[in-house]
Structure formats: C-alpha cells, structure tokens
Amino acid sequence: MRGLERNSLRELGLSVVAAYRRPIGAAAFADRLAAEGVSMSPASAGRLLAELEKDGFLEQESNKGRVLSERGRLLVQERQQQEGREVAARRFLDELSCDAPEKIIEVLVARRAIERETCRLAAERAKEQEMEEIATFAAILDTSQHVSREHVAVVDRKFHQAIARAGGNRVLAAALDLIFRDRDLLAMTMSFRKRRGALPPENGHRAIAEAIARRDPDEAEKALLRHLGYIIGEVEALAAERDDGDRSGFSEDEGHAGNNARENSTGSHS
C-alpha cells in the first residue's frame, strides 16, 4: 500500500467516489484505489466506505452502493479549490524565479502596481505603532551604506510588507508576500545595484514613511513611485549593458547573496 496518513487516505477515497459519478461498491472502490497506487482488499475498502458514511461524507443509494453526501461534496469541492489555488501559487512563484534583469523588471513593475495602493491605504489607515515600525525600517535602510546587503534585503522586505499590513487590504498584502517568497530576487537586485554604484545616500524609504506618518496618501504614492522607478531604471540600465555584450548575468557571489538572504530570513515573515 502506498504510504498514506489516514486523513490523506480518506481524502483520496472521497475523490475516488466523486470521480466515479455513480454509486460505488467495495470491489469497484478497491479497484479505483489500486489505480491510484493504494492496494486494498475489497473487505478493507468496504470498511473505509462504511467509515466515511458513518462520518457523514457518504450515503447509501438504495442497494447500488454509496455516493457523496452533501457534506462530502462540499469537502471535495473545497479540496479541489485549495489544490487549484496551490497550483496557481506555484505557477506564480515559478514566474518570479529570475536570474536575469528582464525578469526582475517584470516583478518590480508588478510590485509597483500593488504597492502604490498599499502606500495610499497605509497613509489612510496605519496605526501609530505601525507607523513607528515603518519609520524604524526606513531609518535603517536609508543609513545602510555599511550594513551587509543580505541584511538590507531582509529589512527592505520587512519595510514593504509592514506598509502592506498597515494598509489593511489582505489581498494586496498576500500578493506582496507571494512576491517576496523568492528570497533571491531582492538580494540579486541589491547586488547588481551595488556593483553599478547605484546605491544613493538616500534611497527614498524615509520619504515614503514620512508621507504615511503625515496621512498624505498622494505623497506616499508619489514617493513609492519614485523609489521603485529608480530601481527599475537601474535594472533597465543593466539589461541594456547585457544587450551591449555583457552576457555574464549575475556573478557567483550574487547567487550566494540570494542564498544567504534566504537563510537569514527563514521564518521571519513580519
């Protein structure tokens, strides 16, 4: 028998019954489970059907066999929706996996669309404690010339996520969290900006934080657009350099920077 926990076996059993589309008996149930890689005798299959019926997920249809109950249909539907969301999330994360400036530009443009709204919302809704947290992160980032780029990458992620949370829109915050799951992205961006000498003394984080503190959504949005617009411009410049003959991509050290950022930020979803 394929190694399955009891709950997973029950979920598989309900999926088999749902896919059968007519009343199913123990023998047919055992055959269908075998096709899914689970070897089970008809007697054991019958006991699993009886267990699922007892728990309210199946019901008898005269003497023909068992079918899904309303509760069973809802559970199967919920599981299918969850699997669909997981597939969509994996596909989205695959799109975020990037080792070229062109792909980073696409991700930064997506961030710009999301974060112009989260900044506006934060200016309107942020609590005092949230504004203090945002300001603290901004101060670290805008005086970070002598801080390791791995640490800067982690703090930058926390800064933007804190703004999204303060805005109170859970959908936008979740979308930004998905983007930041690719820990390599920000580290790579920081790395080649540093290689190009593109880290200015003032990165614009304070301007965003101060506009939020003043409850000025228009200025908060403008400050965010200036900040991300600057970064996008630097990535576009790197892409142009590569088009002119520099095809080396990111250096091995930059790849290590991404790995270190992932290790340093594991479990620190703030």
GROMACS .gro file of C-alpha atoms in nm:
model
  270
    1MET     CA    1   0.000   0.000   0.000
    2ARG     CA    2   0.125   0.347  -0.079
    3GLY     CA    3   0.224   0.513   0.246
    4LEU     CA    4  -0.065   0.745   0.330
    5GLU     CA    5  -0.180   0.903   0.653
    6ARG     CA    6  -0.536   0.818   0.747
    7ASN     CA    7  -0.669   1.164   0.661
    8SER     CA    8  -0.498   1.155   0.321
    9LEU     CA    9  -0.646   0.810   0.255
   10ARG     CA   10  -0.991   0.937   0.343
   11GLU     CA   11  -0.950   1.238   0.114
   12LEU     CA   12  -0.831   1.011  -0.166
   13GLY     CA   13  -1.129   0.784  -0.106
   14LEU     CA   14  -1.373   1.073  -0.134
   15SER     CA   15  -1.204   1.189  -0.455
   16VAL     CA   16  -1.240   0.838  -0.598
   17VAL     CA   17  -1.610   0.829  -0.512
   18ALA     CA   18  -1.659   1.176  -0.665
   19ALA     CA   19  -1.481   1.077  -0.987
   20TYR     CA   20  -1.683   0.752  -1.017
   21ARG     CA   21  -2.001   0.957  -1.078
   22ARG     CA   22  -2.236   0.672  -0.982
   23PRO     CA   23  -2.294   0.454  -0.675
   24ILE     CA   24  -1.979   0.263  -0.593
   25GLY     CA   25  -1.938  -0.071  -0.416
   26ALA     CA   26  -1.646  -0.214  -0.226
   27ALA     CA   27  -1.496  -0.408  -0.519
   28ALA     CA   28  -1.506  -0.113  -0.760
   29PHE     CA   29  -1.375   0.114  -0.482
   30ALA     CA   30  -1.079  -0.119  -0.423
   31ASP     CA   31  -1.005  -0.126  -0.798
   32ARG     CA   32  -1.010   0.253  -0.822
   33LEU     CA   33  -0.785   0.289  -0.520
   34ALA     CA   34  -0.542   0.042  -0.677
   35ALA     CA   35  -0.533   0.261  -0.989
   36GLU     CA   36  -0.425   0.545  -0.758
   37GLY     CA   37  -0.144   0.332  -0.615
   38VAL     CA   38  -0.320   0.215  -0.297
   39SER     CA   39  -0.352  -0.164  -0.266
   40MET     CA   40  -0.653  -0.261  -0.054
   41SER     CA   41  -0.872  -0.570  -0.036
   42PRO     CA   42  -1.245  -0.532  -0.111
   43ALA     CA   43  -1.315  -0.603   0.257
   44SER     CA   44  -1.086  -0.322   0.370
   45ALA     CA   45  -1.227  -0.094   0.100
   46GLY     CA   46  -1.577  -0.173   0.229
   47ARG     CA   47  -1.474  -0.078   0.582
   48LEU     CA   48  -1.334   0.254   0.458
   49LEU     CA   49  -1.661   0.325   0.274
   50ALA     CA   50  -1.857   0.243   0.590
   51GLU     CA   51  -1.632   0.475   0.794
   52LEU     CA   52  -1.684   0.762   0.551
   53GLU     CA   53  -2.059   0.700   0.557
   54LYS     CA   54  -2.065   0.696   0.936
   55ASP     CA   55  -1.885   1.033   0.941
   56GLY     CA   56  -2.147   1.179   0.709
   57PHE     CA   57  -1.941   1.210   0.390
   58LEU     CA   58  -2.117   0.928   0.200
   59GLU     CA   59  -2.471   0.795   0.183
   60GLN     CA   60  -2.631   0.478   0.052
   61GLU     CA   61  -2.823   0.493  -0.272
   62SER     CA   62  -3.071   0.202  -0.239
   63ASN     CA   63  -2.871  -0.120  -0.291
   64LYS     CA   64  -2.649   0.016  -0.567
   65GLY     CA   65  -2.368   0.145  -0.350
   66ARG     CA   66  -2.254   0.467  -0.188
   67VAL     CA   67  -2.238   0.821  -0.325
   68LEU     CA   68  -2.119   1.151  -0.185
   69SER     CA   69  -2.346   1.320   0.065
   70GLU     CA   70  -2.390   1.698   0.060
   71ARG     CA   71  -2.119   1.723   0.325
   72GLY     CA   72  -1.890   1.503   0.118
   73ARG     CA   73  -1.950   1.711  -0.196
   74LEU     CA   74  -1.864   2.030  -0.010
   75LEU     CA   75  -1.543   1.878   0.127
   76VAL     CA   76  -1.433   1.752  -0.215
   77GLN     CA   77  -1.515   2.089  -0.372
   78GLU     CA   78  -1.319   2.273  -0.103
   79ARG     CA   79  -1.019   2.044  -0.154
   80GLN     CA   80  -1.029   2.093  -0.532
   81GLN     CA   81  -1.039   2.470  -0.487
   82GLN     CA   82  -0.746   2.453  -0.246
   83GLU     CA   83  -0.546   2.244  -0.493
   84GLY     CA   84  -0.629   2.495  -0.766
   85ARG     CA   85  -0.502   2.780  -0.551
   86GLU     CA   86  -0.183   2.588  -0.474
   87VAL     CA   87  -0.123   2.522  -0.844
   88ALA     CA   88  -0.181   2.889  -0.925
   89ALA     CA   89   0.055   2.995  -0.645
   90ARG     CA   90   0.327   2.756  -0.767
   91ARG     CA   91   0.285   2.887  -1.120
   92PHE     CA   92   0.310   3.243  -0.992
   93LEU     CA   93   0.623   3.163  -0.792
   94ASP     CA   94   0.776   2.997  -1.098
   95GLU     CA   95   0.729   3.323  -1.282
   96LEU     CA   96   0.907   3.506  -1.000
   97SER     CA   97   1.214   3.280  -1.019
   98CYS     CA   98   1.456   3.502  -1.201
   99ASP     CA   99   1.821   3.519  -1.288
  100ALA     CA  100   1.805   3.796  -1.549
  101PRO     CA  101   1.739   4.171  -1.530
  102GLU     CA  102   1.447   4.139  -1.771
  103LYS     CA  103   1.256   3.910  -1.536
  104ILE     CA  104   1.334   4.131  -1.234
  105ILE     CA  105   1.187   4.428  -1.422
  106GLU     CA  106   0.860   4.238  -1.469
  107VAL     CA  107   0.843   4.161  -1.097
  108LEU     CA  108   0.925   4.519  -0.998
  109VAL     CA  109   0.652   4.651  -1.228
  110ALA     CA  110   0.406   4.414  -1.059
  111ARG     CA  111   0.526   4.538  -0.720
  112ARG     CA  112   0.475   4.897  -0.831
  113ALA     CA  113   0.113   4.826  -0.922
  114ILE     CA  114   0.049   4.666  -0.582
  115GLU     CA  115   0.250   4.897  -0.360
  116ARG     CA  116   0.120   5.228  -0.493
  117GLU     CA  117  -0.213   5.115  -0.346
  118THR     CA  118  -0.071   4.974  -0.020
  119CYS     CA  119   0.110   5.303   0.042
  120ARG     CA  120  -0.207   5.503  -0.009
  121LEU     CA  121  -0.401   5.272   0.222
  122ALA     CA  122  -0.130   5.282   0.488
  123ALA     CA  123  -0.139   5.663   0.487
  124GLU     CA  124  -0.512   5.646   0.547
  125ARG     CA  125  -0.531   5.356   0.793
  126ALA     CA  126  -0.199   5.291   0.969
  127LYS     CA  127  -0.198   5.288   1.349
  128GLU     CA  128   0.066   5.477   1.546
  129GLN     CA  129   0.258   5.160   1.631
  130GLU     CA  130   0.259   5.054   1.264
  131MET     CA  131   0.389   5.395   1.155
  132GLU     CA  132   0.669   5.370   1.411
  133GLU     CA  133   0.766   5.027   1.277
  134ILE     CA  134   0.770   5.157   0.919
  135ALA     CA  135   0.980   5.458   1.021
  136THR     CA  136   1.229   5.235   1.204
  137PHE     CA  137   1.282   5.015   0.898
  138ALA     CA  138   1.315   5.326   0.676
  139ALA     CA  139   1.583   5.474   0.901
  140ILE     CA  140   1.785   5.151   0.886
  141LEU     CA  141   1.757   5.131   0.508
  142ASP     CA  142   1.845   5.492   0.436
  143THR     CA  143   2.160   5.479   0.652
  144SER     CA  144   2.273   5.133   0.540
  145GLN     CA  145   2.592   5.208   0.348
  146HIS     CA  146   2.797   4.998   0.594
  147VAL     CA  147   2.539   4.724   0.652
  148SER     CA  148   2.566   4.393   0.467
  149ARG     CA  149   2.348   4.369   0.157
  150GLU     CA  150   2.197   4.047   0.292
  151HIS     CA  151   2.071   4.235   0.599
  152VAL     CA  152   1.948   4.524   0.382
  153ALA     CA  153   1.750   4.277   0.169
  154VAL     CA  154   1.574   4.137   0.477
  155VAL     CA  155   1.494   4.480   0.622
  156ASP     CA  156   1.372   4.608   0.285
  157ARG     CA  157   1.129   4.317   0.263
  158LYS     CA  158   1.005   4.386   0.616
  159PHE     CA  159   0.960   4.756   0.533
  160HIS     CA  160   0.738   4.696   0.231
  161GLN     CA  161   0.542   4.418   0.399
  162ALA     CA  162   0.482   4.638   0.706
  163ILE     CA  163   0.330   4.904   0.482
  164ALA     CA  164   0.106   4.647   0.315
  165ARG     CA  165  -0.015   4.515   0.651
  166ALA     CA  166  -0.079   4.866   0.778
  167GLY     CA  167  -0.297   4.929   0.473
  168GLY     CA  168  -0.535   4.661   0.590
  169ASN     CA  169  -0.606   4.507   0.248
  170ARG     CA  170  -0.532   4.138   0.299
  171VAL     CA  171  -0.547   4.053  -0.071
  172LEU     CA  172  -0.280   4.310  -0.161
  173ALA     CA  173  -0.069   4.207   0.138
  174ALA     CA  174  -0.090   3.840   0.040
  175ALA     CA  175   0.008   3.920  -0.319
  176LEU     CA  176   0.315   4.106  -0.197
  177ASP     CA  177   0.402   3.819   0.040
  178LEU     CA  178   0.397   3.582  -0.258
  179ILE     CA  179   0.639   3.803  -0.448
  180PHE     CA  180   0.875   3.822  -0.152
  181ARG     CA  181   0.880   3.443  -0.115
  182ASP     CA  182   1.154   3.448  -0.379
  183ARG     CA  183   1.432   3.547  -0.140
  184ASP     CA  184   1.685   3.564  -0.424
  185LEU     CA  185   1.503   3.847  -0.601
  186LEU     CA  186   1.576   4.133  -0.363
  187ALA     CA  187   1.929   4.014  -0.288
  188MET     CA  188   2.010   4.000  -0.659
  189THR     CA  189   1.862   4.347  -0.712
  190MET     CA  190   2.070   4.487  -0.425
  191SER     CA  191   2.378   4.309  -0.552
  192PHE     CA  192   2.392   4.444  -0.903
  193ARG     CA  193   2.285   4.791  -0.788
  194LYS     CA  194   2.587   4.789  -0.559
  195ARG     CA  195   2.803   4.661  -0.846
  196ARG     CA  196   2.689   4.956  -1.057
  197GLY     CA  197   2.747   5.201  -0.772
  198ALA     CA  198   2.374   5.265  -0.777
  199LEU     CA  199   2.302   5.285  -0.404
  200PRO     CA  200   2.238   5.655  -0.332
  201PRO     CA  201   2.284   5.801   0.017
  202GLU     CA  202   1.907   5.846   0.039
  203ASN     CA  203   1.707   5.554  -0.101
  204GLY     CA  204   1.364   5.712  -0.057
  205HIS     CA  205   1.233   5.489   0.220
  206ARG     CA  206   1.213   5.777   0.465
  207ALA     CA  207   1.012   5.984   0.217
  208ILE     CA  208   0.756   5.705   0.198
  209ALA     CA  209   0.747   5.662   0.577
  210GLU     CA  210   0.714   6.036   0.640
  211ALA     CA  211   0.427   6.073   0.393
  212ILE     CA  212   0.246   5.786   0.564
  213ALA     CA  213   0.306   5.949   0.904
  214ARG     CA  214   0.158   6.278   0.768
  215ARG     CA  215  -0.152   6.087   0.648
  216ASP     CA  216  -0.081   6.205   0.293
  217PRO     CA  217  -0.180   5.923   0.053
  218ASP     CA  218  -0.096   6.121  -0.261
  219GLU     CA  219   0.261   6.194  -0.147
  220ALA     CA  220   0.304   5.840  -0.015
  221GLU     CA  221   0.215   5.704  -0.357
  222LYS     CA  222   0.446   5.951  -0.533
  223ALA     CA  223   0.735   5.863  -0.301
  224LEU     CA  224   0.683   5.492  -0.367
  225LEU     CA  225   0.672   5.550  -0.743
  226ARG     CA  226   0.996   5.750  -0.726
  227HIS     CA  227   1.160   5.478  -0.517
  228LEU     CA  228   1.063   5.181  -0.733
  229GLY     CA  229   1.101   5.387  -1.052
  230TYR     CA  230   1.464   5.450  -0.961
  231ILE     CA  231   1.528   5.078  -0.904
  232ILE     CA  232   1.352   4.982  -1.228
  233GLY     CA  233   1.566   5.236  -1.413
  234GLU     CA  234   1.883   5.081  -1.273
  235VAL     CA  235   1.773   4.730  -1.370
  236GLU     CA  236   1.688   4.851  -1.719
  237ALA     CA  237   2.036   5.002  -1.742
  238LEU     CA  238   2.187   4.666  -1.652
  239ALA     CA  239   1.972   4.493  -1.914
  240ALA     CA  240   2.098   4.742  -2.172
  241GLU     CA  241   2.459   4.669  -2.071
  242ARG     CA  242   2.399   4.298  -2.122
  243ASP     CA  243   2.245   4.367  -2.463
  244ASP     CA  244   2.564   4.556  -2.550
  245GLY     CA  245   2.774   4.246  -2.489
  246ASP     CA  246   2.783   4.170  -2.116
  247ARG     CA  247   2.613   3.827  -2.112
  248SER     CA  248   2.764   3.709  -1.787
  249GLY     CA  249   2.447   3.764  -1.582
  250PHE     CA  250   2.482   3.762  -1.206
  251SER     CA  251   2.812   3.663  -1.054
  252GLU     CA  252   2.860   3.361  -0.831
  253ASP     CA  253   2.891   3.596  -0.532
  254GLU     CA  254   2.549   3.741  -0.615
  255GLY     CA  255   2.397   3.395  -0.617
  256HIS     CA  256   2.545   3.337  -0.270
  257ALA     CA  257   2.392   3.667  -0.160
  258GLY     CA  258   2.049   3.535  -0.253
  259ASN     CA  259   2.109   3.211  -0.064
  260ASN     CA  260   2.233   3.395   0.243
  261ALA     CA  261   1.930   3.624   0.237
  262ARG     CA  262   1.704   3.320   0.224
  263GLU     CA  263   1.880   3.166   0.525
  264ASN     CA  264   1.877   3.488   0.723
  265SER     CA  265   1.506   3.548   0.657
  266THR     CA  266   1.372   3.195   0.705
  267GLY     CA  267   1.075   3.211   0.934
  268SER     CA  268   1.088   3.590   0.966
  269HIS     CA  269   0.762   3.680   0.798
  270SER     CA  270   0.689   4.004   0.972
   0.00000   0.00000   0.00000
